[in-house]
Coordinates of C-alpha atoms in Angstrom, one line a residue:
M1 CA 0.0 0.0 0.0
S2 CA 1.5 3.2 -1.1
V3 CA 0.8 6.1 1.3
D4 CA 1.9 9.7 1.0
S5 CA 3.1 10.0 4.6
D6 CA 4.0 13.6 4.1
R7 CA 0.4 14.5 3.2
L8 CA -0.9 12.5 6.1
A9 CA 1.6 14.1 8.5
D10 CA 0.8 17.6 7.2
M11 CA -2.9 17.0 7.9
F12 CA -2.1 16.0 11.5
V13 CA 0.1 19.0 12.0
D14 CA -2.4 21.4 10.4
L15 CA -5.5 20.1 12.1
G16 CA -4.1 18.8 15.3
E17 CA -4.2 15.1 16.3
A18 CA -7.8 14.9 17.4
R19 CA -9.3 16.7 14.5
A20 CA -7.1 14.9 11.9
A21 CA -8.1 11.5 13.5
H22 CA -11.7 12.5 13.3
L23 CA -11.3 13.5 9.6
V24 CA -9.7 10.2 8.9
S25 CA -12.5 8.4 10.6
I26 CA -15.2 10.3 8.6
S27 CA -13.2 9.7 5.4
V28 CA -13.0 6.0 6.0
E29 CA -16.7 5.8 6.7
R30 CA -17.3 7.6 3.4
L31 CA -14.9 5.2 1.6
E32 CA -16.9 2.2 3.0
E33 CA -20.1 3.8 1.7
L34 CA -18.6 4.5 -1.7
M35 CA -17.2 1.0 -2.0
A36 CA -20.6 -0.6 -1.2
S37 CA -22.3 1.7 -3.8
L38 CA -19.6 0.8 -6.3
D39 CA -20.1 -2.9 -5.7
L40 CA -23.8 -2.5 -6.3
A41 CA -23.4 -0.3 -9.4
A42 CA -21.0 -2.9 -10.9
A43 CA -23.3 -5.8 -10.1
Q44 CA -26.2 -3.9 -11.8
V45 CA -23.9 -2.9 -14.7
R46 CA -24.4 0.8 -14.4
P47 CA -21.2 2.1 -16.0
G48 CA -21.9 5.8 -15.5
D49 CA -22.4 5.3 -11.8
C50 CA -19.3 3.2 -11.6
V51 CA -17.1 5.8 -13.2
D52 CA -18.6 8.5 -10.9
L53 CA -18.2 6.4 -7.7
A54 CA -14.6 5.4 -8.7
G55 CA -13.9 9.1 -9.1
Q56 CA -15.2 9.9 -5.7
I57 CA -13.1 7.1 -4.2
R58 CA -10.1 8.4 -5.9
A59 CA -10.7 11.9 -4.5
V60 CA -11.0 10.6 -0.9
G61 CA -7.9 8.5 -1.4
D62 CA -6.0 11.5 -2.7
S63 CA -7.1 13.7 0.2
L64 CA -5.8 11.1 2.7
G65 CA -2.6 10.4 0.8
L66 CA -3.7 6.8 -0.1
L67 CA -1.9 6.7 -3.4
S68 CA -2.5 3.0 -4.2
L69 CA -6.2 3.3 -3.5
S70 CA -6.4 6.3 -5.7
L71 CA -4.6 4.6 -8.6
A72 CA -6.8 1.5 -8.2
A73 CA -9.9 3.6 -8.4
R74 CA -8.6 5.2 -11.6
G75 CA -8.0 1.6 -12.9
V76 CA -11.6 0.7 -12.2
S77 CA -12.8 3.8 -14.0
R78 CA -10.7 3.0 -17.1
A79 CA -11.8 -0.7 -17.1
V80 CA -15.5 0.3 -16.9
Q81 CA -15.0 2.8 -19.7
S82 CA -13.3 0.1 -21.9
G83 CA -16.4 -2.2 -21.4
D84 CA -14.2 -5.2 -20.7
P85 CA -15.9 -7.3 -18.0
V86 CA -12.8 -9.2 -17.1
A87 CA -10.8 -6.0 -16.6
V88 CA -13.6 -4.6 -14.5
A89 CA -13.7 -7.7 -12.3
A90 CA -9.9 -7.6 -11.9
T91 CA -9.6 -3.9 -11.1
M92 CA -12.6 -4.1 -8.7
A93 CA -10.9 -7.0 -6.8
R94 CA -7.7 -4.9 -6.5
L95 CA -9.6 -1.9 -5.4
R96 CA -11.4 -4.0 -2.7
R97 CA -8.1 -5.4 -1.4
L98 CA -6.5 -1.9 -1.2
A99 CA -9.7 -0.5 0.4
M100 CA -9.4 -3.1 3.1
R101 CA -5.8 -2.2 3.7
S102 CA -6.7 1.4 3.9
F103 CA -9.4 0.7 6.5
R104 CA -6.8 -1.2 8.6
I105 CA -4.3 1.7 8.3
A106 CA -6.9 4.2 9.3
A107 CA -7.9 2.1 12.3
E108 CA -4.3 1.9 13.4
L109 CA -4.0 5.7 13.1
Q110 CA -7.1 6.2 15.2
H111 CA -5.8 3.7 17.8
R112 CA -2.5 5.6 18.0
S113 CA -4.1 9.0 18.3
G114 CA -6.2 7.9 21.3

């Protein structure tokens, strides 16, 4: 999992530990919601929604410095736009794995901050 630790550290310095931890918590909850919505949109073969949701996941990942998650979301978007169901399945699986790692990293950060 590639993380922009400088971006994350800057957020904690700028906002303070408690506020930054709260922001991470809210962002992770949003990521969980977006992932569930993306899974549903993919299952229902709604490509426009998939591209939109992948873009939102990418934006949240970028804001938290979760570079791998952001890149995986971009991969999903490109796969959906290509119309290749195998590529969509593969990139979705990668995004799910990286999202789970992101959730664990966020939980660890929250645990460390109190």
